[in-house]
PDB file of C-alpha atoms in Angstrom:
ATOM      1  CA  UNK A   7      44.981  50.046 -22.791  1.00  0.00           C
ATOM      2  CA  UNK A   8      46.895  46.902 -21.899  1.00  0.00           C
ATOM      3  CA  UNK A   9      45.030  46.727 -18.597  1.00  0.00           C
ATOM      4  CA  UNK A  10      41.655  46.983 -20.371  1.00  0.00           C
ATOM      5  CA  UNK A  11      42.639  44.255 -22.853  1.00  0.00           C
ATOM      6  CA  UNK A  12      43.515  41.882 -19.988  1.00  0.00           C
ATOM      7  CA  UNK A  13      40.236  42.771 -18.284  1.00  0.00           C
ATOM      8  CA  UNK A  14      38.275  42.133 -21.526  1.00  0.00           C
ATOM      9  CA  UNK A  15      40.004  38.749 -22.036  1.00  0.00           C
ATOM     10  CA  UNK A  16      39.111  37.819 -18.458  1.00  0.00           C
ATOM     11  CA  UNK A  17      35.471  38.869 -18.994  1.00  0.00           C
ATOM     12  CA  UNK A  18      35.422  36.852 -22.234  1.00  0.00           C
ATOM     13  CA  UNK A  19      36.518  33.754 -20.312  1.00  0.00           C
ATOM     14  CA  UNK A  20      33.855  34.375 -17.649  1.00  0.00           C
ATOM     15  CA  UNK A  21      31.177  34.762 -20.353  1.00  0.00           C
ATOM     16  CA  UNK A  22      32.381  31.566 -22.070  1.00  0.00           C
ATOM     17  CA  UNK A  23      32.227  29.720 -18.737  1.00  0.00           C
ATOM     18  CA  UNK A  24      28.722  31.045 -18.100  1.00  0.00           C
ATOM     19  CA  UNK A  25      27.588  29.907 -21.563  1.00  0.00           C
ATOM     20  CA  UNK A  26      28.974  26.413 -20.882  1.00  0.00           C
ATOM     21  CA  UNK A  27      27.115  26.365 -17.558  1.00  0.00           C
ATOM     22  CA  UNK A  28      23.882  27.446 -19.298  1.00  0.00           C
ATOM     23  CA  UNK A  29      24.270  24.612 -21.806  1.00  0.00           C
ATOM     24  CA  UNK A  30      24.885  22.160 -18.969  1.00  0.00           C
ATOM     25  CA  UNK A  31      21.780  23.366 -17.111  1.00  0.00           C
ATOM     26  CA  UNK A  32      19.699  23.075 -20.291  1.00  0.00           C
ATOM     27  CA  UNK A  33      20.903  19.468 -20.778  1.00  0.00           C
ATOM     28  CA  UNK A  34      19.942  18.716 -17.160  1.00  0.00           C
ATOM     29  CA  UNK A  35      16.483  20.264 -17.661  1.00  0.00           C
ATOM     30  CA  UNK A  36      16.008  18.184 -20.815  1.00  0.00           C
ATOM     31  CA  UNK A  37      17.135  15.112 -18.836  1.00  0.00           C
ATOM     32  CA  UNK A  38      14.541  15.808 -16.132  1.00  0.00           C
ATOM     33  CA  UNK A  39      11.794  15.795 -18.746  1.00  0.00           C
ATOM     34  CA  UNK A  40      13.079  12.436 -20.030  1.00  0.00           C
ATOM     35  CA  UNK A  41      13.147  11.035 -16.502  1.00  0.00           C
ATOM     36  CA  UNK A  42       9.591  12.318 -15.992  1.00  0.00           C
ATOM     37  CA  UNK A  43       8.473  10.550 -19.153  1.00  0.00           C
ATOM     38  CA  UNK A  44      10.132   7.336 -17.946  1.00  0.00           C
ATOM     39  CA  UNK A  45       8.765   7.587 -14.393  1.00  0.00           C
ATOM     40  CA  UNK A  46       5.118   8.030 -15.413  1.00  0.00           C
ATOM     41  CA  UNK A  47       4.803   4.523 -16.925  1.00  0.00           C
ATOM     42  CA  UNK A  48       6.532   3.133 -13.829  1.00  0.00           C
ATOM     43  CA  UNK A  49       4.002   4.883 -11.564  1.00  0.00           C
ATOM     44  CA  UNK A  50       1.102   3.561 -13.649  1.00  0.00           C
ATOM     45  CA  UNK A  51       2.526   0.030 -13.369  1.00  0.00           C
ATOM     46  CA  UNK A  52       2.898   0.489  -9.608  1.00  0.00           C
ATOM     47  CA  UNK A  53      -0.776   1.480  -9.333  1.00  0.00           C
ATOM     48  CA  UNK A  54      -1.870  -1.538 -11.383  1.00  0.00           C
ATOM     49  CA  UNK A  55       0.313  -3.843  -9.265  1.00  0.00           C
ATOM     50  CA  UNK A  56      -1.200  -2.382  -6.095  1.00  0.00           C
ATOM     51  CA  UNK A  57      -4.702  -2.899  -7.483  1.00  0.00           C
ATOM     52  CA  UNK A  58      -3.902  -6.529  -8.310  1.00  0.00           C
ATOM     53  CA  UNK A  59      -2.402  -7.051  -4.861  1.00  0.00           C
ATOM     54  CA  UNK A  60      -5.516  -5.713  -3.131  1.00  0.00           C
ATOM     55  CA  UNK A  61      -7.719  -7.877  -5.352  1.00  0.00           C
ATOM     56  CA  UNK A  62      -5.793 -11.073  -4.548  1.00  0.00           C
ATOM     57  CA  UNK A  63      -5.097 -10.347  -0.878  1.00  0.00           C
ATOM     58  CA  UNK A  64      -7.128 -11.298   2.172  1.00  0.00           C
ATOM     59  CA  UNK A  65     -10.401  -9.332   1.801  1.00  0.00           C
ATOM     60  CA  UNK A  66     -10.279  -6.850   4.672  1.00  0.00           C
ATOM     61  CA  UNK A  67     -11.303  -3.193   4.436  1.00  0.00           C
ATOM     62  CA  UNK A  68     -11.741  -3.680   0.696  1.00  0.00           C
ATOM     63  CA  UNK A  69     -13.766  -0.511   0.097  1.00  0.00           C
ATOM     64  CA  UNK A  70     -11.099   1.684   1.699  1.00  0.00           C
ATOM     65  CA  UNK A  71      -8.243  -0.069  -0.073  1.00  0.00           C
ATOM     66  CA  UNK A  72      -9.933   0.016  -3.503  1.00  0.00           C
ATOM     67  CA  UNK A  73     -10.814   3.693  -2.990  1.00  0.00           C
ATOM     68  CA  UNK A  74      -7.128   4.413  -2.280  1.00  0.00           C
ATOM     69  CA  UNK A  75      -6.128   2.789  -5.581  1.00  0.00           C
ATOM     70  CA  UNK A  76      -8.892   4.632  -7.456  1.00  0.00           C
ATOM     71  CA  UNK A  77      -7.759   7.950  -5.965  1.00  0.00           C
ATOM     72  CA  UNK A  78      -4.240   7.252  -7.256  1.00  0.00           C
ATOM     73  CA  UNK A  79      -5.630   6.726 -10.750  1.00  0.00           C
ATOM     74  CA  UNK A  80      -7.465  10.056 -10.520  1.00  0.00           C
ATOM     75  CA  UNK A  81      -4.308  11.710  -9.207  1.00  0.00           C
ATOM     76  CA  UNK A  82      -2.362  10.531 -12.270  1.00  0.00           C
ATOM     77  CA  UNK A  83      -4.872  12.312 -14.556  1.00  0.00           C
ATOM     78  CA  UNK A  84      -4.739  15.631 -12.707  1.00  0.00           C
ATOM     79  CA  UNK A  85      -2.614  18.287 -14.377  1.00  0.00           C
ATOM     80  CA  UNK A  86      -2.196  20.369 -11.219  1.00  0.00           C
ATOM     81  CA  UNK A  87      -0.207  17.663  -9.370  1.00  0.00           C
ATOM     82  CA  UNK A  88       3.555  17.471  -9.861  1.00  0.00           C
ATOM     83  CA  UNK A  89       5.335  14.186 -10.574  1.00  0.00           C
ATOM     84  CA  UNK A  90       7.120  14.093  -7.187  1.00  0.00           C
ATOM     85  CA  UNK A  91       3.792  14.458  -5.365  1.00  0.00           C
ATOM     86  CA  UNK A  92       2.267  11.658  -7.430  1.00  0.00           C
ATOM     87  CA  UNK A  93       5.197   9.411  -6.651  1.00  0.00           C
ATOM     88  CA  UNK A  94       5.051  10.299  -2.944  1.00  0.00           C
ATOM     89  CA  UNK A  95       1.348   9.428  -2.782  1.00  0.00           C
ATOM     90  CA  UNK A  96       1.936   6.072  -4.526  1.00  0.00           C
ATOM     91  CA  UNK A  97       4.720   5.214  -2.088  1.00  0.00           C
ATOM     92  CA  UNK A  98       2.458   6.255   0.789  1.00  0.00           C
ATOM     93  CA  UNK A  99      -0.215   3.816  -0.451  1.00  0.00           C
ATOM     94  CA  UNK A 100       2.395   1.047  -0.609  1.00  0.00           C
ATOM     95  CA  UNK A 101       3.491   1.890   2.937  1.00  0.00           C
ATOM     96  CA  UNK A 102      -0.093   1.649   4.196  1.00  0.00           C
ATOM     97  CA  UNK A 103      -0.449  -1.778   2.580  1.00  0.00           C
ATOM     98  CA  UNK A 104       2.882  -2.823   4.058  1.00  0.00           C
ATOM     99  CA  UNK A 105       1.791  -1.730   7.537  1.00  0.00           C
ATOM    100  CA  UNK A 106      -1.259  -4.009   7.379  1.00  0.00           C
ATOM    101  CA  UNK A 107       1.128  -6.960   7.532  1.00  0.00           C
ATOM    102  CA  UNK A 108       2.386  -5.979  10.981  1.00  0.00           C
ATOM    103  CA  UNK A 109      -0.814  -5.030  12.767  1.00  0.00           C
ATOM    104  CA  UNK A 110      -3.788  -6.629  14.444  1.00  0.00           C
ATOM    105  CA  UNK A 111      -7.189  -5.077  13.876  1.00  0.00           C
ATOM    106  CA  UNK A 112     -10.831  -5.581  14.797  1.00  0.00           C
ATOM    107  CA  UNK A 113     -13.641  -3.981  12.849  1.00  0.00           C
ATOM    108  CA  UNK A 114     -17.352  -4.568  12.261  1.00  0.00           C
ATOM    109  CA  UNK A 115     -18.673  -5.846   8.965  1.00  0.00           C
ATOM    110  CA  UNK A 116     -20.993  -8.335   7.331  1.00  0.00           C
ATOM    111  CA  UNK A 117     -20.669 -11.665   5.587  1.00  0.00           C
ATOM    112  CA  UNK A 118     -23.174 -13.306   3.311  1.00  0.00           C
ATOM    113  CA  UNK A 119     -24.873 -16.438   4.617  1.00  0.00           C
ATOM    114  CA  UNK A 120     -27.564 -17.958   2.434  1.00  0.00           C
ATOM    115  CA  UNK A 121     -28.195 -14.705   0.599  1.00  0.00           C
ATOM    116  CA  UNK A 122     -28.499 -12.718   3.852  1.00  0.00           C
ATOM    117  CA  UNK A 123     -25.942 -10.208   5.157  1.00  0.00           C
ATOM    118  CA  UNK A 124     -25.030 -11.264   8.694  1.00  0.00           C
ATOM    119  CA  UNK A 125     -23.337  -8.672  10.982  1.00  0.00           C
ATOM    120  CA  UNK A 126     -19.985  -9.849  12.341  1.00  0.00           C
ATOM    121  CA  UNK A 127     -16.873  -8.616  14.084  1.00  0.00           C
ATOM    122  CA  UNK A 128     -13.729  -9.268  12.055  1.00  0.00           C
ATOM    123  CA  UNK A 129     -10.339 -10.010  13.568  1.00  0.00           C
ATOM    124  CA  UNK A 130      -7.398  -9.454  11.230  1.00  0.00           C
ATOM    125  CA  UNK A 131      -3.934 -10.608  12.214  1.00  0.00           C
ATOM    126  CA  UNK A 132      -1.425  -9.152   9.793  1.00  0.00           C
ATOM    127  CA  UNK A 133      -2.104 -10.493   6.349  1.00  0.00           C
ATOM    128  CA  UNK A 134      -2.187 -14.121   7.405  1.00  0.00           C
ATOM    129  CA  UNK A 135      -5.416 -14.395   9.336  1.00  0.00           C
ATOM    130  CA  UNK A 136      -8.905 -13.001   8.901  1.00  0.00           C
ATOM    131  CA  UNK A 137     -11.475 -14.417  11.291  1.00  0.00           C
ATOM    132  CA  UNK A 138     -14.988 -13.442  12.238  1.00  0.00           C
ATOM    133  CA  UNK A 139     -17.463 -13.845  15.039  1.00  0.00           C
ATOM    134  CA  UNK A 140     -21.179 -13.257  14.549  1.00  0.00           C
ATOM    135  CA  UNK A 141     -22.609 -10.616  16.857  1.00  0.00           C
ATOM    136  CA  UNK A 142     -24.684 -13.225  18.703  1.00  0.00           C
ATOM    137  CA  UNK A 143     -21.551 -15.431  19.021  1.00  0.00           C
ATOM    138  CA  UNK A 144     -23.368 -18.317  17.387  1.00  0.00           C
ATOM    139  CA  UNK A 145     -20.712 -18.783  14.714  1.00  0.00           C
ATOM    140  CA  UNK A 146     -16.991 -18.251  14.295  1.00  0.00           C
ATOM    141  CA  UNK A 147     -15.173 -18.510  10.996  1.00  0.00           C
ATOM    142  CA  UNK A 148     -11.956 -17.955   9.107  1.00  0.00           C
ATOM    143  CA  UNK A 149     -11.028 -16.820   5.604  1.00  0.00           C
ATOM    144  CA  UNK A 150      -9.752 -19.734   3.513  1.00  0.00           C
ATOM    145  CA  UNK A 151      -7.377 -18.088   1.053  1.00  0.00           C
ATOM    146  CA  UNK A 152      -7.044 -21.175  -1.144  1.00  0.00           C
ATOM    147  CA  UNK A 153     -10.825 -21.435  -1.566  1.00  0.00           C
ATOM    148  CA  UNK A 154     -11.307 -17.630  -1.449  1.00  0.00           C
ATOM    149  CA  UNK A 155     -14.231 -17.884   0.962  1.00  0.00           C
ATOM    150  CA  UNK A 156     -15.080 -17.859   4.647  1.00  0.00           C
ATOM    151  CA  UNK A 157     -15.453 -21.180   6.432  1.00  0.00           C
ATOM    152  CA  UNK A 158     -17.245 -21.769   9.723  1.00  0.00           C
ATOM    153  CA  UNK A 159     -15.131 -23.092  12.595  1.00  0.00           C
ATOM    154  CA  UNK A 160     -15.943 -25.464  15.402  1.00  0.00           C
ATOM    155  CA  UNK A 161     -16.717 -22.952  18.172  1.00  0.00           C
ATOM    156  CA  UNK A 162     -15.240 -25.168  20.886  1.00  0.00           C
ATOM    157  CA  UNK A 163     -11.771 -25.019  19.277  1.00  0.00           C
ATOM    158  CA  UNK A 164     -11.249 -21.314  18.652  1.00  0.00           C
ATOM    159  CA  UNK A 165     -14.096 -19.274  20.164  1.00  0.00           C
ATOM    160  CA  UNK A 166     -12.207 -18.192  23.292  1.00  0.00           C
ATOM    161  CA  UNK A 167      -9.051 -17.422  21.309  1.00  0.00           C
ATOM    162  CA  UNK A 168     -10.870 -15.320  18.709  1.00  0.00           C
ATOM    163  CA  UNK A 169     -12.744 -13.504  21.505  1.00  0.00           C
ATOM    164  CA  UNK A 170      -9.410 -12.776  23.198  1.00  0.00           C
ATOM    165  CA  UNK A 171      -7.881 -11.643  19.897  1.00  0.00           C
ATOM    166  CA  UNK A 172     -10.791  -9.237  19.386  1.00  0.00           C
ATOM    167  CA  UNK A 173     -10.250  -7.810  22.881  1.00  0.00           C
ATOM    168  CA  UNK A 174      -6.513  -7.356  22.206  1.00  0.00           C
ATOM    169  CA  UNK A 175      -7.187  -5.700  18.842  1.00  0.00           C
ATOM    170  CA  UNK A 176      -9.716  -3.335  20.440  1.00  0.00           C
ATOM    171  CA  UNK A 177      -7.138  -2.568  23.175  1.00  0.00           C
ATOM    172  CA  UNK A 178      -9.480  -3.916  25.846  1.00  0.00           C
ATOM    173  CA  UNK A 179      -6.903  -6.501  26.902  1.00  0.00           C
ATOM    174  CA  UNK A 180      -3.110  -6.572  27.121  1.00  0.00           C
ATOM    175  CA  UNK A 181      -1.282  -8.029  24.119  1.00  0.00           C
ATOM    176  CA  UNK A 182      -0.631 -11.720  24.508  1.00  0.00           C
ATOM    177  CA  UNK A 183      -0.049 -14.860  22.566  1.00  0.00           C
ATOM    178  CA  UNK A 184      -3.278 -16.163  21.053  1.00  0.00           C
ATOM    179  CA  UNK A 185      -4.057 -19.329  19.150  1.00  0.00           C
ATOM    180  CA  UNK A 186      -5.823 -18.751  15.838  1.00  0.00           C
ATOM    181  CA  UNK A 187      -6.657 -20.937  12.838  1.00  0.00           C
ATOM    182  CA  UNK A 188      -4.153 -20.319  10.060  1.00  0.00           C
ATOM    183  CA  UNK A 189      -3.629 -22.144   6.760  1.00  0.00           C
ATOM    184  CA  UNK A 190      -0.961 -24.800   6.847  1.00  0.00           C
ATOM    185  CA  UNK A 191       1.999 -24.424   4.543  1.00  0.00           C
ATOM    186  CA  UNK A 192       2.209 -27.060   1.856  1.00  0.00           C
ATOM    187  CA  UNK A 193       5.389 -29.106   1.603  1.00  0.00           C
ATOM    188  CA  UNK A 194       7.559 -28.637  -1.490  1.00  0.00           C
ATOM    189  CA  UNK A 195       7.568 -31.616  -3.821  1.00  0.00           C
ATOM    190  CA  UNK A 196       4.564 -33.236  -2.165  1.00  0.00           C
ATOM    191  CA  UNK A 197       6.668 -34.763   0.610  1.00  0.00           C
ATOM    192  CA  UNK A 198       5.563 -34.684   4.186  1.00  0.00           C
TER     193      UNK A 198
END
């Protein structure tokens, strides 16, 4: 009898410990729901910030970049996607945008000239330079971020460099230092 009483006391302590563990797990589960409720507004803010960034950035591959942001908005409305997957996809979109800053790219496109869409080849250098060359090589230009428009360049100054940059970006030429038109930094306080 004494042996059974000791055994029962021991089982009582094990049951009490298990009940405490169940309560702890329930508190953790409740905490996860709170974290999920706090993370959702953060993810929505991240999507809006990404949208604003794309809108204000140098205008390259805009359709693709806007579609990525729109797909994130759709993803946030889907009930069959878990919070971690949503967050992973948002971070992936940020990583793609980040990678644009370290790459050189050439792609075809059009610019508007006098109400007409003119086919061009774009050269993008990171996020700091977006240049173009018309297909007939009659005009070269650069994106002026301050004015938010493309400006034609004097072809004698940059034509060969932009051509070389396009070849490098298309992997038709070995990487090398190229001279491209970039905006000049303004001096703080108006000195200079």
